[in-house]
């Protein structure tokens, strides 16, 4: 049974990772560029699964979701403290900006 449970946890973690990516895309394509009904639906799914397996590590989250505080807010709503290394996030952003023509 424990092997099945561990397999289920892995599947939920993978689904959460996919949901964060979907949320990033939904926010990017939202009419106002910030939030949409699709974003809200994805947020609810993230909030449903996160308590089952814990927070997705911040370094697996898309940079804009960290920069705009969505990752932190969603976890805060759940009572989960997350502390992304915003210094590292800024370094990644600077690298991305430097590579963008």
Tab-separated table of N, CA and C in Angstrom:
chain	number	residue	atom	x	y	z
A	1	UNK	N	0.815	-1.197	0.000
A	1	UNK	CA	0.000	0.000	0.000
A	1	UNK	C	0.857	1.258	0.000
A	2	UNK	N	1.989	1.267	0.720
A	2	UNK	CA	2.807	2.472	0.804
A	2	UNK	C	3.387	2.842	-0.556
A	3	UNK	N	3.696	1.848	-1.385
A	3	UNK	CA	4.182	2.126	-2.737
A	3	UNK	C	3.120	2.810	-3.580
A	4	UNK	N	1.878	2.387	-3.421
A	4	UNK	CA	0.766	3.015	-4.149
A	4	UNK	C	0.558	4.447	-3.677
A	5	UNK	N	0.671	4.648	-2.373
A	5	UNK	CA	0.501	5.984	-1.814
A	5	UNK	C	1.606	6.912	-2.313
A	6	UNK	N	2.824	6.417	-2.339
A	6	UNK	CA	3.939	7.237	-2.833
A	6	UNK	C	3.745	7.557	-4.314
A	7	UNK	N	3.256	6.596	-5.081
A	7	UNK	CA	2.973	6.839	-6.494
A	7	UNK	C	1.905	7.894	-6.674
A	8	UNK	N	0.903	7.884	-5.820
A	8	UNK	CA	-0.153	8.891	-5.873
A	8	UNK	C	0.399	10.273	-5.548
A	9	UNK	N	1.268	10.356	-4.542
A	9	UNK	CA	1.878	11.638	-4.185
A	9	UNK	C	2.717	12.181	-5.339
A	10	UNK	N	3.462	11.324	-6.002
A	10	UNK	CA	4.265	11.749	-7.156
A	10	UNK	C	3.355	12.287	-8.253
A	11	UNK	N	2.250	11.604	-8.491
A	11	UNK	CA	1.309	12.046	-9.526
A	11	UNK	C	0.699	13.401	-9.167
A	12	UNK	N	0.372	13.611	-7.896
A	12	UNK	CA	-0.207	14.887	-7.470
A	12	UNK	C	0.834	15.995	-7.608
A	13	UNK	N	2.079	15.725	-7.246
A	13	UNK	CA	3.146	16.731	-7.395
A	13	UNK	C	3.333	17.099	-8.869
A	14	UNK	N	3.305	16.106	-9.742
A	14	UNK	CA	3.443	16.379	-11.178
A	14	UNK	C	2.264	17.195	-11.692
A	15	UNK	N	1.066	16.865	-11.233
A	15	UNK	CA	-0.119	17.625	-11.628
A	15	UNK	C	-0.012	19.070	-11.147
A	16	UNK	N	0.452	19.273	-9.918
A	16	UNK	CA	0.632	20.624	-9.404
A	16	UNK	C	1.626	21.409	-10.257
A	17	UNK	N	2.705	20.778	-10.622
A	17	UNK	CA	3.687	21.444	-11.476
A	17	UNK	C	3.046	21.873	-12.794
A	18	UNK	N	2.259	20.987	-13.375
A	18	UNK	CA	1.554	21.314	-14.618
A	18	UNK	C	0.546	22.442	-14.407
A	19	UNK	N	-0.151	22.423	-13.279
A	19	UNK	CA	-1.141	23.466	-12.994
A	19	UNK	C	-0.477	24.833	-12.869
A	20	UNK	N	0.692	24.887	-12.224
A	20	UNK	CA	1.408	26.167	-12.137
A	20	UNK	C	1.783	26.663	-13.527
A	21	UNK	N	2.243	25.758	-14.383
A	21	UNK	CA	2.553	26.153	-15.760
A	21	UNK	C	1.312	26.632	-16.493
A	22	UNK	N	0.209	25.938	-16.298
A	22	UNK	CA	-1.058	26.355	-16.916
A	22	UNK	C	-1.491	27.722	-16.399
A	23	UNK	N	-1.301	27.965	-15.098
A	23	UNK	CA	-1.662	29.256	-14.525
A	23	UNK	C	-0.807	30.367	-15.138
A	24	UNK	N	0.461	30.105	-15.298
A	24	UNK	CA	1.342	31.091	-15.932
A	24	UNK	C	0.849	31.435	-17.337
A	25	UNK	N	0.525	30.411	-18.118
A	25	UNK	CA	0.033	30.646	-19.487
A	25	UNK	C	-1.309	31.375	-19.473
A	26	UNK	N	-2.194	30.977	-18.575
A	26	UNK	CA	-3.503	31.624	-18.501
A	26	UNK	C	-3.359	33.095	-18.131
A	27	UNK	N	-2.463	33.389	-17.230
A	27	UNK	CA	-2.254	34.781	-16.840
A	27	UNK	C	-1.632	35.574	-17.989
A	28	UNK	N	-0.725	34.957	-18.710
A	28	UNK	CA	-0.089	35.618	-19.857
A	28	UNK	C	-1.115	35.981	-20.917
A	29	UNK	N	-2.085	35.092	-21.140
A	29	UNK	CA	-3.066	35.300	-22.205
A	29	UNK	C	-4.383	35.914	-21.734
A	30	UNK	N	-4.456	36.275	-20.451
A	30	UNK	CA	-5.670	36.921	-19.942
A	30	UNK	C	-5.874	38.243	-20.679
A	31	UNK	N	-7.114	38.579	-20.944
A	31	UNK	CA	-7.430	39.793	-21.703
A	31	UNK	C	-6.772	41.021	-21.086
A	32	UNK	N	-6.822	41.140	-19.773
A	32	UNK	CA	-6.215	42.302	-19.116
A	32	UNK	C	-4.752	42.058	-18.755
A	33	UNK	N	-4.251	40.883	-19.089
A	33	UNK	CA	-2.859	40.556	-18.831
A	33	UNK	C	-2.534	40.205	-17.402
A	34	UNK	N	-3.551	40.150	-16.550
A	34	UNK	CA	-3.263	39.833	-15.158
A	34	UNK	C	-4.051	38.649	-14.620
A	35	UNK	N	-5.366	38.615	-14.864
A	35	UNK	CA	-6.172	37.534	-14.273
A	35	UNK	C	-7.396	37.283	-15.141
A	36	UNK	N	-7.896	36.066	-15.078
A	36	UNK	CA	-9.080	35.679	-15.849
A	36	UNK	C	-9.834	34.609	-15.077
A	37	UNK	N	-10.976	34.244	-15.595
A	37	UNK	CA	-11.742	33.144	-14.994
A	37	UNK	C	-10.918	31.864	-15.028
A	38	UNK	N	-10.199	31.644	-16.119
A	38	UNK	CA	-9.346	30.453	-16.221
A	38	UNK	C	-8.290	30.457	-15.116
A	39	UNK	N	-7.721	31.625	-14.832
A	39	UNK	CA	-6.736	31.726	-13.750
A	39	UNK	C	-7.365	31.335	-12.416
A	40	UNK	N	-8.561	31.835	-12.174
A	40	UNK	CA	-9.258	31.508	-10.934
A	40	UNK	C	-9.534	30.027	-10.797
A	41	UNK	N	-9.917	29.404	-11.897
A	41	UNK	CA	-10.176	27.956	-11.863
A	41	UNK	C	-8.896	27.175	-11.564
A	42	UNK	N	-7.798	27.586	-12.177
A	42	UNK	CA	-6.516	26.914	-11.923
A	42	UNK	C	-6.061	27.138	-10.483
A	43	UNK	N	-6.279	28.335	-9.971
A	43	UNK	CA	-5.937	28.617	-8.574
A	43	UNK	C	-6.692	27.669	-7.642
A	44	UNK	N	-7.969	27.474	-7.890
A	44	UNK	CA	-8.756	26.578	-7.040
A	44	UNK	C	-8.225	25.151	-7.090
A	45	UNK	N	-7.828	24.693	-8.263
A	45	UNK	CA	-7.267	23.338	-8.377
A	45	UNK	C	-5.938	23.240	-7.632
A	46	UNK	N	-5.112	24.289	-7.734
A	46	UNK	CA	-3.847	24.309	-6.999
A	46	UNK	C	-4.115	24.263	-5.500
A	47	UNK	N	-5.100	25.035	-5.056
A	47	UNK	CA	-5.435	25.074	-3.628
A	47	UNK	C	-6.012	23.749	-3.140
A	48	UNK	N	-6.642	23.010	-4.002
A	48	UNK	CA	-7.189	21.707	-3.638
A	48	UNK	C	-6.084	20.673	-3.425
A	49	UNK	N	-5.076	20.704	-4.297
A	49	UNK	CA	-4.035	19.680	-4.254
A	49	UNK	C	-2.865	20.001	-3.325
A	50	UNK	N	-2.531	21.268	-3.177
A	50	UNK	CA	-1.347	21.646	-2.396
A	50	UNK	C	-1.364	21.109	-0.967
A	51	UNK	N	-2.473	21.184	-0.246
A	51	UNK	CA	-2.448	20.656	1.125
A	51	UNK	C	-2.160	19.148	1.189
A	52	UNK	N	-2.377	18.456	0.100
A	52	UNK	CA	-2.145	17.008	0.091
A	52	UNK	C	-0.667	16.645	0.029
A	53	UNK	N	0.137	17.504	-0.623
A	53	UNK	CA	1.556	17.164	-0.826
A	53	UNK	C	2.501	18.295	-0.464
A	54	UNK	N	1.986	19.425	-0.046
A	54	UNK	CA	2.837	20.556	0.303
A	54	UNK	C	3.091	21.464	-0.886
A	55	UNK	N	3.764	22.553	-0.590
A	55	UNK	CA	4.043	23.567	-1.612
A	55	UNK	C	4.971	23.037	-2.692
A	56	UNK	N	4.681	23.419	-3.921
A	56	UNK	CA	5.609	23.159	-5.021
A	56	UNK	C	6.829	24.036	-4.764
A	57	UNK	N	8.032	23.485	-4.851
A	57	UNK	CA	9.221	24.309	-4.597
A	57	UNK	C	9.246	25.552	-5.491
A	58	UNK	N	9.623	26.678	-4.909
A	58	UNK	CA	9.579	27.944	-5.633
A	58	UNK	C	10.453	27.928	-6.875
A	59	UNK	N	11.553	27.156	-6.852
A	59	UNK	CA	12.447	27.163	-8.016
A	59	UNK	C	11.909	26.319	-9.176
A	60	UNK	N	10.714	25.772	-9.016
A	60	UNK	CA	10.035	25.077	-10.113
A	60	UNK	C	8.900	25.926	-10.691
A	61	UNK	N	8.761	27.150	-10.180
A	61	UNK	CA	7.660	28.032	-10.561
A	61	UNK	C	8.153	29.067	-11.571
A	62	UNK	N	7.294	29.438	-12.490
A	62	UNK	CA	7.647	30.422	-13.507
A	62	UNK	C	7.941	31.771	-12.844
A	63	UNK	N	8.986	32.425	-13.324
A	63	UNK	CA	9.468	33.677	-12.745
A	63	UNK	C	8.355	34.725	-12.567
A	64	UNK	N	7.498	34.975	-13.573
A	64	UNK	CA	6.465	35.996	-13.378
A	64	UNK	C	5.527	35.713	-12.197
A	65	UNK	N	5.248	34.448	-11.922
A	65	UNK	CA	4.360	34.119	-10.800
A	65	UNK	C	5.022	34.404	-9.458
A	66	UNK	N	6.342	34.385	-9.427
A	66	UNK	CA	7.070	34.759	-8.216
A	66	UNK	C	7.175	36.278	-8.115
A	67	UNK	N	7.477	36.913	-9.247
A	67	UNK	CA	7.647	38.370	-9.257
A	67	UNK	C	6.362	39.104	-8.903
A	68	UNK	N	5.229	38.591	-9.388
A	68	UNK	CA	3.972	39.298	-9.115
A	68	UNK	C	3.295	38.820	-7.826
A	69	UNK	N	3.914	37.880	-7.125
A	69	UNK	CA	3.427	37.454	-5.824
A	69	UNK	C	2.283	36.453	-5.836
A	70	UNK	N	1.910	35.949	-7.004
A	70	UNK	CA	0.797	34.997	-7.079
A	70	UNK	C	1.138	33.717	-6.318
A	71	UNK	N	2.339	33.204	-6.509
A	71	UNK	CA	2.776	31.989	-5.808
A	71	UNK	C	2.678	32.186	-4.297
A	72	UNK	N	3.200	33.320	-3.818
A	72	UNK	CA	3.191	33.598	-2.389
A	72	UNK	C	1.757	33.786	-1.882
A	73	UNK	N	0.917	34.489	-2.635
A	73	UNK	CA	-0.463	34.758	-2.205
A	73	UNK	C	-1.271	33.470	-2.096
A	74	UNK	N	-1.172	32.614	-3.107
A	74	UNK	CA	-1.943	31.366	-3.084
A	74	UNK	C	-1.559	30.524	-1.875
A	75	UNK	N	-0.274	30.409	-1.606
A	75	UNK	CA	0.142	29.633	-0.441
A	75	UNK	C	-0.271	30.318	0.858
A	76	UNK	N	-0.175	31.637	0.890
A	76	UNK	CA	-0.610	32.381	2.066
A	76	UNK	C	-2.080	32.154	2.370
A	77	UNK	N	-2.906	32.101	1.297
A	77	UNK	CA	-4.331	31.812	1.479
A	77	UNK	C	-4.549	30.454	2.147
A	78	UNK	N	-3.615	29.539	1.908
A	78	UNK	CA	-3.711	28.194	2.480
A	78	UNK	C	-3.041	28.095	3.856
A	79	UNK	N	-2.438	29.190	4.299
A	79	UNK	CA	-1.721	29.163	5.574
A	79	UNK	C	-0.361	28.505	5.468
A	80	UNK	N	0.171	28.440	4.269
A	80	UNK	CA	1.479	27.830	4.035
A	80	UNK	C	2.479	28.948	3.764
A	81	UNK	N	3.543	28.987	4.544
A	81	UNK	CA	4.572	30.002	4.353
A	81	UNK	C	5.561	29.517	3.300
A	82	UNK	N	5.753	30.338	2.277
A	82	UNK	CA	6.771	30.063	1.260
A	82	UNK	C	7.680	31.280	1.193
A	83	UNK	N	8.953	31.035	0.996
A	83	UNK	CA	9.917	32.126	0.969
A	83	UNK	C	10.846	31.977	-0.224
A	84	UNK	N	10.370	32.394	-1.397
A	84	UNK	CA	11.245	32.330	-2.566
A	84	UNK	C	12.465	33.226	-2.363
A	85	UNK	N	13.569	32.817	-2.912
A	85	UNK	CA	14.788	33.628	-2.874
A	85	UNK	C	14.671	34.663	-3.985
A	86	UNK	N	14.133	35.833	-3.639
A	86	UNK	CA	13.876	36.858	-4.645
A	86	UNK	C	15.161	37.424	-5.216
A	87	UNK	N	16.261	37.292	-4.519
A	87	UNK	CA	17.563	37.668	-5.088
A	87	UNK	C	17.904	36.784	-6.270
A	88	UNK	N	17.707	35.489	-6.106
A	88	UNK	CA	17.944	34.560	-7.226
A	88	UNK	C	16.958	34.794	-8.354
A	89	UNK	N	15.704	35.086	-7.995
A	89	UNK	CA	14.692	35.380	-9.012
A	89	UNK	C	15.127	36.601	-9.823
A	90	UNK	N	15.623	37.631	-9.151
A	90	UNK	CA	16.082	38.838	-9.841
A	90	UNK	C	17.266	38.535	-10.760
A	91	UNK	N	18.156	37.656	-10.321
A	91	UNK	CA	19.290	37.280	-11.170
A	91	UNK	C	18.824	36.552	-12.430
A	92	UNK	N	17.865	35.660	-12.269
A	92	UNK	CA	17.319	34.952	-13.426
A	92	UNK	C	16.642	35.936	-14.371
A	93	UNK	N	15.862	36.874	-13.810
A	93	UNK	CA	15.192	37.882	-14.633
A	93	UNK	C	16.225	38.714	-15.395
A	94	UNK	N	17.301	39.103	-14.738
A	94	UNK	CA	18.344	39.894	-15.404
A	94	UNK	C	18.978	39.103	-16.540
A	95	UNK	N	19.198	37.822	-16.315
A	95	UNK	CA	19.752	36.958	-17.363
A	95	UNK	C	18.794	36.854	-18.548
A	96	UNK	N	17.510	36.681	-18.251
A	96	UNK	CA	16.501	36.601	-19.317
A	96	UNK	C	16.473	37.908	-20.103
A	97	UNK	N	16.474	39.020	-19.397
A	97	UNK	CA	16.433	40.327	-20.064
A	97	UNK	C	17.669	40.556	-20.921
A	98	UNK	N	18.831	40.094	-20.441
A	98	UNK	CA	20.075	40.266	-21.187
A	98	UNK	C	20.082	39.434	-22.461
A	99	UNK	N	19.399	38.293	-22.423
A	99	UNK	CA	19.356	37.403	-23.588
A	99	UNK	C	18.286	37.778	-24.591
A	100	UNK	N	17.343	38.618	-24.186
A	100	UNK	CA	16.252	39.012	-25.059
A	100	UNK	C	16.703	40.149	-25.973
A	101	UNK	N	16.613	39.921	-27.294
A	101	UNK	CA	17.074	40.965	-28.226
A	101	UNK	C	16.195	42.205	-28.207
